[in-house]
Short mmCIF file of N, CA and C in Angstrom, two decimals:
data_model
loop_
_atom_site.label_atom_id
_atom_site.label_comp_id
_atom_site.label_asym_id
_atom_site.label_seq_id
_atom_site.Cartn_x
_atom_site.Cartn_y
_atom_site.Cartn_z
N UNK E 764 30.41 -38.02 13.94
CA UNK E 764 29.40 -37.13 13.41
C UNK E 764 29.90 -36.45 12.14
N UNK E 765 31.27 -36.29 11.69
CA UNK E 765 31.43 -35.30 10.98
C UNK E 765 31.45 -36.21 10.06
N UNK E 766 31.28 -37.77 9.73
CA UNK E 766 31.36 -38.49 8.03
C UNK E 766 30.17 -38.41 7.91
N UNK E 767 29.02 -38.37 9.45
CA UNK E 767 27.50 -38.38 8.56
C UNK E 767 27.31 -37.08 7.91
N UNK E 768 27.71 -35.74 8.52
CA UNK E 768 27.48 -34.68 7.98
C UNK E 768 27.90 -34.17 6.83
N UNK E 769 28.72 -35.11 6.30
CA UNK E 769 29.49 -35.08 4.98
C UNK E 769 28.89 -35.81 3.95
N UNK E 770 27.84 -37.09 4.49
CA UNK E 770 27.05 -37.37 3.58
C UNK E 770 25.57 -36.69 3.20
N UNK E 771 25.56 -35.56 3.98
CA UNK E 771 24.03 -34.69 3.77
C UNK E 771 24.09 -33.70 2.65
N UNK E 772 23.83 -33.98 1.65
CA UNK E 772 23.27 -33.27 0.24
C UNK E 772 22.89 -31.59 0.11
N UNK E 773 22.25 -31.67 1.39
CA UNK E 773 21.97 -30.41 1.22
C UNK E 773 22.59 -29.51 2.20
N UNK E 774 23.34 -28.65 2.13
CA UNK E 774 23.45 -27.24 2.52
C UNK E 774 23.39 -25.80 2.62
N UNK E 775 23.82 -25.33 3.71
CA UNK E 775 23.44 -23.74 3.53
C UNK E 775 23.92 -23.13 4.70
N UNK E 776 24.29 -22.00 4.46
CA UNK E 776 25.03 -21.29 5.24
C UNK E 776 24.44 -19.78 5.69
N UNK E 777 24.83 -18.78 6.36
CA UNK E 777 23.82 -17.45 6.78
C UNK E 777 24.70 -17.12 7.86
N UNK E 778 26.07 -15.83 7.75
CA UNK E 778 26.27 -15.09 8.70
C UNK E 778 25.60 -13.59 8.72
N UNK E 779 25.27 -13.14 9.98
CA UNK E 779 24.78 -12.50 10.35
C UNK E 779 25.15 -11.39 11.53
N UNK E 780 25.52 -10.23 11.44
CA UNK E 780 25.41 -9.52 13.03
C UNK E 780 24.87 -9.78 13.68
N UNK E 781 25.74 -9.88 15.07
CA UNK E 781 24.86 -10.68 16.45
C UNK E 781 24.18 -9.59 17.37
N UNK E 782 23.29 -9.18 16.36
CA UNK E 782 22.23 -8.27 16.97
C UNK E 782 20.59 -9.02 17.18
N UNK E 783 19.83 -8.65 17.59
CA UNK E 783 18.48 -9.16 18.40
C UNK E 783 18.11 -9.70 17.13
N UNK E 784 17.65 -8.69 15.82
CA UNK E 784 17.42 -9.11 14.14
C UNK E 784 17.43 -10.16 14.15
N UNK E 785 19.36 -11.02 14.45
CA UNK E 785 19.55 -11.98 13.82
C UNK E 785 18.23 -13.27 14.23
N UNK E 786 18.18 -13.44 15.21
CA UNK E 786 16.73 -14.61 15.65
C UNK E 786 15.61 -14.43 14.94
N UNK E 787 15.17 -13.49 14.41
CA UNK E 787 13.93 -13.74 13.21
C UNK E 787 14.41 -13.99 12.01
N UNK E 788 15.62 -13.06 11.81
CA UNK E 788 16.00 -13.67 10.23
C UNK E 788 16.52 -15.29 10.13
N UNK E 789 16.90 -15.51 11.27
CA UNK E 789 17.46 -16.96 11.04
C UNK E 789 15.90 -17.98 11.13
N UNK E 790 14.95 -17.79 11.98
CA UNK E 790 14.06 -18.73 11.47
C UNK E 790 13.28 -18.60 10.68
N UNK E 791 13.16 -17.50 9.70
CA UNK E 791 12.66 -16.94 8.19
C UNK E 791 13.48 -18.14 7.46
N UNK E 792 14.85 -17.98 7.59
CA UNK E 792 15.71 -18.54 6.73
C UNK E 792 15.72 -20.45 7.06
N UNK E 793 15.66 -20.79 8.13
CA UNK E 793 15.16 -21.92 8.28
C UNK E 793 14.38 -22.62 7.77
N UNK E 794 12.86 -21.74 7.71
CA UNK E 794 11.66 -22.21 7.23
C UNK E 794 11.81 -22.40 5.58
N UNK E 795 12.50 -21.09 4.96
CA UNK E 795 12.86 -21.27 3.55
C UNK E 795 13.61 -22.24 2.71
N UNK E 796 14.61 -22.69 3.92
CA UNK E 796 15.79 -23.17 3.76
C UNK E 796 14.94 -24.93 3.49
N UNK E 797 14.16 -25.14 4.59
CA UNK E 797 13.67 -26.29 4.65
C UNK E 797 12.64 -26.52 3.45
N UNK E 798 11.78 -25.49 3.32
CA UNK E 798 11.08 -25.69 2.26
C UNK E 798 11.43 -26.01 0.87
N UNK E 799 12.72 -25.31 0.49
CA UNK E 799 13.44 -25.60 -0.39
C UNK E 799 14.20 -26.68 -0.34
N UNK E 800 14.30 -27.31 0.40
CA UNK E 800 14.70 -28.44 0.11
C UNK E 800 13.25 -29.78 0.13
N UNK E 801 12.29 -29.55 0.45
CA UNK E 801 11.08 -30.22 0.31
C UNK E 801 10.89 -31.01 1.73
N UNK E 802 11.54 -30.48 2.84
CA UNK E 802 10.72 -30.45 4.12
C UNK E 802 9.81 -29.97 4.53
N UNK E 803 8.77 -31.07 4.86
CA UNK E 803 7.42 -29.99 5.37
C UNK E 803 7.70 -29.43 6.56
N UNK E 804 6.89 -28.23 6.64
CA UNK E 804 7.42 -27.22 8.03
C UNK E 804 6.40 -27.90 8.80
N UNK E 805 5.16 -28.98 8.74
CA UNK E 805 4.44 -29.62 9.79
C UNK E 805 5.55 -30.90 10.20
N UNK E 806 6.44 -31.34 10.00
CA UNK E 806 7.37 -32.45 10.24
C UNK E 806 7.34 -32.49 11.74
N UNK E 807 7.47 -33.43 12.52
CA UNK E 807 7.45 -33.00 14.50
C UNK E 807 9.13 -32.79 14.49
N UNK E 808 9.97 -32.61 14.08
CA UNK E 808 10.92 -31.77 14.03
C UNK E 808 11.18 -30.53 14.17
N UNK E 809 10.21 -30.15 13.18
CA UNK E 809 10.54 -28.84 12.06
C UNK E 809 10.46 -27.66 13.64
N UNK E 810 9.33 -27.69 14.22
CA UNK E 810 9.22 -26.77 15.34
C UNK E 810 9.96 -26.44 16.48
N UNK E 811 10.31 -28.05 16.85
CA UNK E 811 11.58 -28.05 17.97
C UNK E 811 13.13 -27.51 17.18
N UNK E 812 13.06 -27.76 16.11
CA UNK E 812 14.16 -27.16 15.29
C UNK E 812 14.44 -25.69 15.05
N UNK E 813 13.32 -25.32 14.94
CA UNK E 813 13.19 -23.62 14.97
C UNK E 813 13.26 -22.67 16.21
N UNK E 814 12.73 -23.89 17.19
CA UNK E 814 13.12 -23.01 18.54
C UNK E 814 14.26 -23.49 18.97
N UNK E 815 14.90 -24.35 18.97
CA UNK E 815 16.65 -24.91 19.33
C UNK E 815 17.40 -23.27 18.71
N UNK E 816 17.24 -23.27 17.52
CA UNK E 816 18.11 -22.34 16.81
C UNK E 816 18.23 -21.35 17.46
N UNK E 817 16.17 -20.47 17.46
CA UNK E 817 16.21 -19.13 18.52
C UNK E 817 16.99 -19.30 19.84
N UNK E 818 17.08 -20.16 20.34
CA UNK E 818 17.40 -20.43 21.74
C UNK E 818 19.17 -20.19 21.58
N UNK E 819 19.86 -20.58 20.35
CA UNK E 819 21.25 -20.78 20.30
C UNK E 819 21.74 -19.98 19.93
N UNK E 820 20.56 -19.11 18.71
CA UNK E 820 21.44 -17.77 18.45
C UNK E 820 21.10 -16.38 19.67
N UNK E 821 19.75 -16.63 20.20
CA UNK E 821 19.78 -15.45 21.14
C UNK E 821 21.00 -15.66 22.23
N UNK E 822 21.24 -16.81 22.32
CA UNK E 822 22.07 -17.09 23.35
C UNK E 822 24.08 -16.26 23.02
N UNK E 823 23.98 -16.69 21.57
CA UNK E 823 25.20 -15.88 20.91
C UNK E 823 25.27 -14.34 20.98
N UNK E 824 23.61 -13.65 20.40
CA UNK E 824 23.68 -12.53 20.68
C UNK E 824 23.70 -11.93 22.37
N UNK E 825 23.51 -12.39 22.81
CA UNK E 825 23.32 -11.88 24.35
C UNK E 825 24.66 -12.42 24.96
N UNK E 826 25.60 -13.22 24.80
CA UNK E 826 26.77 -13.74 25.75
C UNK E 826 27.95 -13.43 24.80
N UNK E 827 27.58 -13.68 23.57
CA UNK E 827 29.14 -13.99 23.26
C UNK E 827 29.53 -12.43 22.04
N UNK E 828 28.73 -11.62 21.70
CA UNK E 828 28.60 -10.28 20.97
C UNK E 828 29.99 -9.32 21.15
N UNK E 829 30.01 -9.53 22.46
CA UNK E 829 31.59 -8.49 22.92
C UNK E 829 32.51 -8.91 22.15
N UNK E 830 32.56 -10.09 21.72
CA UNK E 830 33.85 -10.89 21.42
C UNK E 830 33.43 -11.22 20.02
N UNK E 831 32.29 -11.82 19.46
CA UNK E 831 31.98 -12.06 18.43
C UNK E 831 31.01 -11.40 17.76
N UNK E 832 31.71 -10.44 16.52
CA UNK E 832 29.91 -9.53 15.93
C UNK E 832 29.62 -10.01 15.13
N UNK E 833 29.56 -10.97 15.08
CA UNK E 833 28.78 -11.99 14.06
C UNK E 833 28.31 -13.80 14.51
N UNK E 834 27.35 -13.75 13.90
CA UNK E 834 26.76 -15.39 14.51
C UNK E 834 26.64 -15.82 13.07
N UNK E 835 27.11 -17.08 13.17
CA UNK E 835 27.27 -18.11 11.80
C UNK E 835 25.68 -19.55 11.85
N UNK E 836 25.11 -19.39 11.24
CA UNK E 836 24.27 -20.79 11.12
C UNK E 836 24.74 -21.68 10.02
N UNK E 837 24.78 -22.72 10.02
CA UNK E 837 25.07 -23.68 9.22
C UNK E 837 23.87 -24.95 8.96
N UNK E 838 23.27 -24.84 8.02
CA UNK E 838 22.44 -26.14 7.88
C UNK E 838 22.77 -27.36 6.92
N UNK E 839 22.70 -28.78 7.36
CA UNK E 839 22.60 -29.49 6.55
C UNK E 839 22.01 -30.51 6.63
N UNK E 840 21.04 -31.62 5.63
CA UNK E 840 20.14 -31.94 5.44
C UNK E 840 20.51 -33.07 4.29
N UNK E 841 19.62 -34.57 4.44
CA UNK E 841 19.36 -35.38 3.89
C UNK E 841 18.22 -35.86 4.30
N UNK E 842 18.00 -37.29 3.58
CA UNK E 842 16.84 -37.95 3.88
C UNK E 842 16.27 -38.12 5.17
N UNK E 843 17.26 -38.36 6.02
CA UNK E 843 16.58 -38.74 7.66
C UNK E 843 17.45 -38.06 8.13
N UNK E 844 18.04 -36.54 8.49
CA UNK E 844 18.48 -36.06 9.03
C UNK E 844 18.88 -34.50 8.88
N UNK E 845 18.49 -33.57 9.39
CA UNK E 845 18.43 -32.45 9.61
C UNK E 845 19.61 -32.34 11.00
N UNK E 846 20.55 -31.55 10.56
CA UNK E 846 21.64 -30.67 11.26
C UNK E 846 21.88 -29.54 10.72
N UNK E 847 22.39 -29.13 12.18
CA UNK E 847 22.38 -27.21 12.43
C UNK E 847 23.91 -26.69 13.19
N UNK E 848 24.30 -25.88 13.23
CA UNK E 848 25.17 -25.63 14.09
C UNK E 848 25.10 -24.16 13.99
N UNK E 849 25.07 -23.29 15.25
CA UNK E 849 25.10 -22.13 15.64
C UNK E 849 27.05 -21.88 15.98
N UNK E 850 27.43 -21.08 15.13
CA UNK E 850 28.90 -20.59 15.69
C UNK E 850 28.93 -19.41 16.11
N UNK E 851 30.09 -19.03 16.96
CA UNK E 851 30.42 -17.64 17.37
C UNK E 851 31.63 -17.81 18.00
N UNK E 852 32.67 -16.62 18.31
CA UNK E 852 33.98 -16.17 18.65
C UNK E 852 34.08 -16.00 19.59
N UNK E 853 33.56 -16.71 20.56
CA UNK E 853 33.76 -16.11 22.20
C UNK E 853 34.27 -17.84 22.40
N UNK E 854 35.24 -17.85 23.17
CA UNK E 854 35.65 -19.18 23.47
C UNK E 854 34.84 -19.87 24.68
N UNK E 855 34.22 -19.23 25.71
CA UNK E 855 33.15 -20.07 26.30
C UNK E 855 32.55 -20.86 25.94
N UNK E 856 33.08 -22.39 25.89
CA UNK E 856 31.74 -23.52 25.80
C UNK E 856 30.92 -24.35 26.76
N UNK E 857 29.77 -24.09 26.39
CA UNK E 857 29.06 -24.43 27.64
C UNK E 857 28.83 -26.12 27.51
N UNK E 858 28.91 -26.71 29.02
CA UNK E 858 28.34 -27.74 29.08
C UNK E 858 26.83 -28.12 28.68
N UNK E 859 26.92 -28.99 27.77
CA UNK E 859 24.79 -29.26 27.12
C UNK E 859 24.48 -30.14 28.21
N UNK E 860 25.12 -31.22 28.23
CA UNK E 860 24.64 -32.16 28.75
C UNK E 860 24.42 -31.74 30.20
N UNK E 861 24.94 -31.18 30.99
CA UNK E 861 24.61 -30.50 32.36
C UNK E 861 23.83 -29.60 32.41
N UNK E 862 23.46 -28.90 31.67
CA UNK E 862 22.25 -28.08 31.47
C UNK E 862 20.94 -28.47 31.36
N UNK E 863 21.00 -29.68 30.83
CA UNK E 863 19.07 -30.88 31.61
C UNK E 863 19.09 -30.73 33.49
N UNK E 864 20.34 -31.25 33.95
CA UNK E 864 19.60 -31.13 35.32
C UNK E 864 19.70 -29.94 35.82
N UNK E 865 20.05 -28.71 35.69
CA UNK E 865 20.57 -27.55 36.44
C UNK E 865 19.25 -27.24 36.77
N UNK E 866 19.16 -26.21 37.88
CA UNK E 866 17.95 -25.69 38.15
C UNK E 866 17.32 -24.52 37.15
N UNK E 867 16.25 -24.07 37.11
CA UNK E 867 15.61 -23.50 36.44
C UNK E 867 15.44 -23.41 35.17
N UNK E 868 14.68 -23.13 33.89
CA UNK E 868 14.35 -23.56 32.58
C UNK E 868 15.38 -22.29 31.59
N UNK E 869 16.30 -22.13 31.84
CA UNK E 869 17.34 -21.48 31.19
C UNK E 869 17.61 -22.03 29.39
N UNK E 870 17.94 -21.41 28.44
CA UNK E 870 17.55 -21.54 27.28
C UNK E 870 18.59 -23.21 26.93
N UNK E 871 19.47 -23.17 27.14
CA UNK E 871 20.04 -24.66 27.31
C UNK E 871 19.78 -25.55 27.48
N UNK E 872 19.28 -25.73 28.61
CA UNK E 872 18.19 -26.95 29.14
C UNK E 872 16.74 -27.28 28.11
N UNK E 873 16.63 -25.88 27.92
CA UNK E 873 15.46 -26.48 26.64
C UNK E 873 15.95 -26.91 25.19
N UNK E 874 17.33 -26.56 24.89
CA UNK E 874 17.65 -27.04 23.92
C UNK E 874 18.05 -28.23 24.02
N UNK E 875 18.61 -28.90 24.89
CA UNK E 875 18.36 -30.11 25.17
C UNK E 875 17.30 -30.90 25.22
N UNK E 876 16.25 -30.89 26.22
CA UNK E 876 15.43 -31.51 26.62
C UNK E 876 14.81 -31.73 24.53
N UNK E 877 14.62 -30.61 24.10
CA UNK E 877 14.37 -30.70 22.56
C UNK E 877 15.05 -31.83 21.95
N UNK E 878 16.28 -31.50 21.79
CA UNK E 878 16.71 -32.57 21.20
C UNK E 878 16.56 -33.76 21.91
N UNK E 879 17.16 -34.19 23.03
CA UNK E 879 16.91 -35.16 23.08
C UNK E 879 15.82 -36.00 23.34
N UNK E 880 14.46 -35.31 23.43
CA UNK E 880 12.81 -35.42 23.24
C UNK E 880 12.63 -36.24 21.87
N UNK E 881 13.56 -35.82 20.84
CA UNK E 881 13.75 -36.16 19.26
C UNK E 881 14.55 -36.96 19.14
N UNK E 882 15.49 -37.75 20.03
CA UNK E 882 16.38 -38.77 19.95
C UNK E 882 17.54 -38.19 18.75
N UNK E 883 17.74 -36.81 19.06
CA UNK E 883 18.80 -36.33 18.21
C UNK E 883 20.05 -35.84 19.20
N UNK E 884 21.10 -35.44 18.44
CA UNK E 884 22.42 -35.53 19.52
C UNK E 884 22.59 -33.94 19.12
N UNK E 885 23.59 -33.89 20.35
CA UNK E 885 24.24 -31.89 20.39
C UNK E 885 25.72 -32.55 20.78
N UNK E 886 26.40 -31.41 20.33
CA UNK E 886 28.09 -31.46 20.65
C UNK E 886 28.50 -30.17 20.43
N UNK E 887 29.37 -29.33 21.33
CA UNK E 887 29.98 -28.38 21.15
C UNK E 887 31.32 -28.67 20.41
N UNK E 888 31.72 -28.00 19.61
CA UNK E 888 33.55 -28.15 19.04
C UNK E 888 33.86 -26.70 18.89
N UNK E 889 35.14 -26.86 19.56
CA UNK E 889 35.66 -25.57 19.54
C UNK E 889 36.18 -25.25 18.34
N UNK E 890 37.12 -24.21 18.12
CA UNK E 890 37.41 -23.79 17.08
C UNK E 890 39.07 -24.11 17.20
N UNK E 891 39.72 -24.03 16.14
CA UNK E 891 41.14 -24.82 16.08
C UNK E 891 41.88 -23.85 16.90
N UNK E 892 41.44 -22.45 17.07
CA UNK E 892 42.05 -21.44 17.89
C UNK E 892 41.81 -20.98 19.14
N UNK E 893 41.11 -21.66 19.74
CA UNK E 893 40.19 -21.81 20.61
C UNK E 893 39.51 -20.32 21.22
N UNK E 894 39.08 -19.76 19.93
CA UNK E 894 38.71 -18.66 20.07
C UNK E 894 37.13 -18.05 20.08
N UNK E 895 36.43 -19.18 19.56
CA UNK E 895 34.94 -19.47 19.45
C UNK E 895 35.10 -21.19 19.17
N UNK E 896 33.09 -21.32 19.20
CA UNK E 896 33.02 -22.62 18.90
C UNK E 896 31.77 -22.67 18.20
N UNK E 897 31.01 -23.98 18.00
CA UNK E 897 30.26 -24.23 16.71
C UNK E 897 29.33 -25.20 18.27
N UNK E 898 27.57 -24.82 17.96
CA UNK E 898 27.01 -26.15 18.72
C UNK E 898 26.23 -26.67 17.74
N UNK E 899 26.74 -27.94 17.46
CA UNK E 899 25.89 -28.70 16.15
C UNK E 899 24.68 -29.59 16.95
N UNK E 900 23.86 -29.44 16.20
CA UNK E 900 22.17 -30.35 16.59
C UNK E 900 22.09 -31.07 15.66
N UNK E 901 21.77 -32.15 16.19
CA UNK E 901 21.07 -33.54 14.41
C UNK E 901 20.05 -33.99 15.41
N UNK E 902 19.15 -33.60 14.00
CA UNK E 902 17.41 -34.03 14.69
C UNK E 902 17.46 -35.62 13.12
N UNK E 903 16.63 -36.35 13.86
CA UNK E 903 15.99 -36.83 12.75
C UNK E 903 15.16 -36.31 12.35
N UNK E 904 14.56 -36.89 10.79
CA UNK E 904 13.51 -36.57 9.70
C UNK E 904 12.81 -37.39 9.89
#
């Protein structure tokens, strides 16, 4: 994943205090982010993309805040591919892929079922210090 993400043209970056705020400003900044680069916000992406994010950063502000006061978004973007990654400083990484079957509709499971509804992939990577981690999403375009 990380040579395709190295071939995506476009980027952008947005840290933020991991306060409640941050989830509207980040899909303000999404929508802008995309527009400016000449993604339509009707794309069948564009929506599951905007709620993956809310789902990843509320999830930062609400679990991982004690440890991390700040949440990092990262976007990047080419022709057929839109990727995201939500970071933060709390070393808890959660299992994605076990979060489709768990019981009840917990914000994980929908970020999954999203992506992979879109035939796009998720991966957690920790951080070299294993002190936080990064969850990257690639949707297709």
């Amino acid at each position: 994943m990380t040579s395709q993400l190295e071939t995506l043209p476009y980027r952008h970056g947005l840290t933020l205090p991991a306060m409640g705020s941050a989830v509207r400003i980040v899909r303000e900044t999404t929508e802008q982010v995309l527009a400016e680069w000449g993604i339509n916000r009707h794309h069948p992406s564009v929506g599951p993309a905007l709620l993956i994010l809310s789902e990843l950063v509320t999830n930062s502000v609400r679990h991982a805040a004690a440890l991390s006061p700040n949440v990092t978004v990262i976007f990047a973007a080419g022709p057929d591919t839109f990727a995201f990654a939500v970071h933060d400083r709390h070393p808890h990484q959660p299992a994605l892929y076990g979060a489709v079957t768990a019981t009840g509709s917990g914000g994980l499971a929908t970020v999954m079922e999203l992506t992979l509804g879109l035939s796009g992939t998720a991966v957690v990577r920790g951080d070299a210090d294993g002190r936080g981690k990064s969850i990257w999403i690639t949707l297709p375009l």
